[in-house]
Amino acid sequence: MKHILILSSFLLLSASTATAGKLPMTMWYDRPADFFEESLPIGNGKLGALVYGNPNHDTVFLNDITFWTGKPVDPEEGAGKAQWIPQIRQALFQEDYRKADKLQHLVQGRQSENYQPLGTLTLRERDTTPLGNYRRWLNLDSALVGISYERGGVRFRREYFASHPDKLIAIRITADRRGALNEEIMLTAQVPHQTRYSASQITQTGHAIGPEDESIHFCTILRAFANDGKITPTDSSLVVEGASSLTLYIVNETSFNGFDHHPVRQAAPYLERATDEAWHVQNLTYDEIKGRHTADYGQFFSRMSLDLDGARANDSLPTDQLLRDYTQKNTGDKYLETLYFQFGRYLLISSSRTPGVPANLQGLWTPHKFSPWRGNYTLNINLEENYWPAEVANLSEMTMPLFTFLKGLAENGRHTARNFYGVGQGWCASHNSDIWAKTAPVGEGKESPQWANWNLGGAWLTMNLMEHYRFTKDREWLRNEAYPLLKGAATFAEGWLVSNPNDTTELITAPSTSPENEYLTPQGYHGTTCYGGTADLAIIRELLNNTADAADALRTDASLATRWRRKSSRLHPYTIGHQGDINEWYYDWDDADPHHRHQSHLIGLYPGNHLWRAAQPQGGADGGLSEASTTEGKKLRKGAQRSLELKGDESTGWSTGWRINLWARLGDGNHAYKIFRNLLAYVTPDGYKGPGRVHRGGTYPNLFDAHPPFQIDGNFGGTAGVCEMLVQSTDETIHLLPALPDAWPSGEVRGLCARGGFVVDMTWKDGKVTAATLYSRQGGKTTLYFNGKSKELRLKAGKKKTFH
Ligand code: FUC
């Protein structure tokens, strides 16, 4: 695999001037973290750390996004398992669901691998007398974490950051009295390792859990530089005495060399790389390294600013208190809402810059030897949701790790398509994946088909590809990178579709499951395997339409595009159930859990487009977000709304994030906002068992999303949801304030992106747009809807226009 980060050439600035967020975006706390859900994350897109900031015992969990268990997949995995597909299909068409569920176990493969933590750094101060004036913060504008405190009349300060340009984590400790620093520095690890303490340096090598000759290896080097004083190695630490300032640089490399390279026999030269990086730190001063970091990070972060109703930073209360008050005192604090929004952007920049290795379930931050759900890539919502804010929130380049990862999926997915599903062309991916671009279904014959048997994860991910094109209009990228992946996924879908036995003019999938949901048949069977599941058909509809659109845009494969559209129109249509909702199952069955967290049958409303577009009228003064024009559209709109009502407003973090976007797409800003408030519900750290414990979907004190446990997707869903309330767009239209909640009567947003390759800056007051500037990246036209009027807009590349 080529390790090249493809950076698109277009400008991604805001429509007017590039702006730094006008409000200072700082999370702060008045005490050190006790739990990791209180710690502050830093990351350079590959290396990350969770900073606790307790001077007596400062824990820094280290992570490298390329550190996983396992090795490349076996292309022969599952060979022959496809023989069971016809039997499962037959059982389904005879309506014998029990038998189908049972047979599905024969079409399962190995579990995914685990994301693993690197070492844990501990900094221990010799003097443990009481501290005063303690403060700990994360500044989102500069991606700097810090703590400050006083002890014995001396003021101390620590600064932590993760630099992308210099591939390191830096920690600097200063004191305002000469020679006042006395620290002990230790590096331990939960995985097999050896640590060597030498003069001013710690070197740790080791490997992921598993056989030494079959696992990813790593090398972490910490170099310590003291001003004044001395650094002495012991067997288990570096001891710093009498220093005035201390700078630590931490580098790490792993032997991961791409999804298809063995981590030992075809290892990346990780020892050499780590050594080079460790030497490199001497080429620059600390201030230079810090300056390069803030400039690099700032070029992305500063592209977008948000001001809700003139909210000001409430500096008198720490962020965890703001969050608690938000829920418990119902403050509706708009500064906190802005902070939360921007924190999602911070997390994406900090966790998604490594080719082939997208942000995982925890972004890249985990303190656990074995993370919940293996910290893997879950393709039936979670990985997709990680990237929902990327385009709208002006961080388009951050999608490149995902798209290079998709190439690996497409490679491995050819084997999975053939071995497990008997489809000889195209590629597919299942529910769980990992750094090895795993595509085979999991379960090992033992797990419920509800999460083990499903083969449309890859198809769902291709939506992100087409969205990237819609937002950037980067045709070269579409041609060279995205189109082959779309075409391969569409080819698999064509091979997988079968005639509906009840109406042979229609196409369906069989077997099918609807991500993790369970049905109840009228006969009382409680199961998961079905045929013609709505989610499958929605994903395939979106895929076929997108691939045909891509072919049109590239002026290629005209007859294939016609075939894909014809097949898309033959898919079994949406139906409405006895409760007025869109049926999730082929039949009008009830869900075993009516509030189930997944709502995959609404994929076409969000993140997809086809249901959303069908539920809108064509044209109309307000672009018709409030009412559909066709009978079919009205029916779908009502059905989607009813489905959401039946689901309710409380769910896991990621599901709550999704529901914000779904309600926003229905044009109901107040409902979207109500759910946004739920997403920001204060949750205590999972390990906290004392009084006031809160365990639910929401937000931890460090603003990490609580599934619970911590999963980063909800953060990203929330950031995307804010954008969706403010601007919605299709290839031909842009709606300003399509779902503005009453709680945000006035505000200003800069740098929000729209389909068609536009960037929007806008101010609003009393719920109406007061000024909007649109900038075109590549040149193009759109119809702009705002304040009940519409304007045709045509702009040349790099030009902008302002409307009042
Ligand atoms: C999906 C979800 C779970 C969880 C897991 C990581 O399987 O259904 O809620 O988020 O991914």
Coordinates of N, CA and C and ligand atoms in Angstrom, one line a residue, residues 361 373 378 380 382 431 516 597-598 654 707 711, ligand 1:
L361 N -13.0 3.4 17.1 CA -14.1 3.7 18.0 C -13.8 4.7 19.1
W373 N -15.4 -3.3 22.8 CA -15.6 -3.6 21.3 C -14.3 -3.7 20.6
T378 N -16.3 -0.4 13.5 CA -17.6 -1.0 13.3 C -18.3 -0.3 12.2
N380 N -21.3 -0.7 10.8 CA -22.7 -0.5 10.6 C -23.3 0.8 11.2
N382 N -20.7 3.2 13.1 CA -19.8 4.0 13.9 C -18.6 4.6 13.1
H431 N -19.5 -6.3 9.2 CA -19.8 -5.4 10.3 C -18.6 -4.9 11.0
E516 N -28.2 -5.0 13.8 CA -28.4 -5.3 15.3 C -29.8 -5.2 15.8
R597 N -31.5 1.2 19.4 CA -30.6 2.4 19.1 C -30.4 2.5 17.6
H598 N -30.4 1.4 16.9 CA -30.2 1.6 15.4 C -31.5 2.0 14.7
W654 N -23.9 7.6 20.2 CA -23.8 7.7 18.7 C -25.2 7.7 18.1
H707 N -21.2 6.4 25.2 CA -22.2 5.5 24.6 C -23.2 5.1 25.7
Q711 N -17.1 6.3 23.4 CA -17.0 6.0 22.0 C -17.0 7.4 21.3
Ligands
FUC1 C1 -22.5 -1.2 17.2 C2 -23.5 -0.6 18.1 C3 -23.2 -0.7 19.6 C4 -21.8 -0.2 19.7 C5 -20.8 -1.0 18.8 C6 -19.4 -0.5 18.9 O1 -22.4 -2.6 17.2 O2 -24.8 -1.3 18.0 O3 -24.1 0.1 20.3 O4 -21.7 1.2 19.4 O5 -21.2 -0.8 17.5

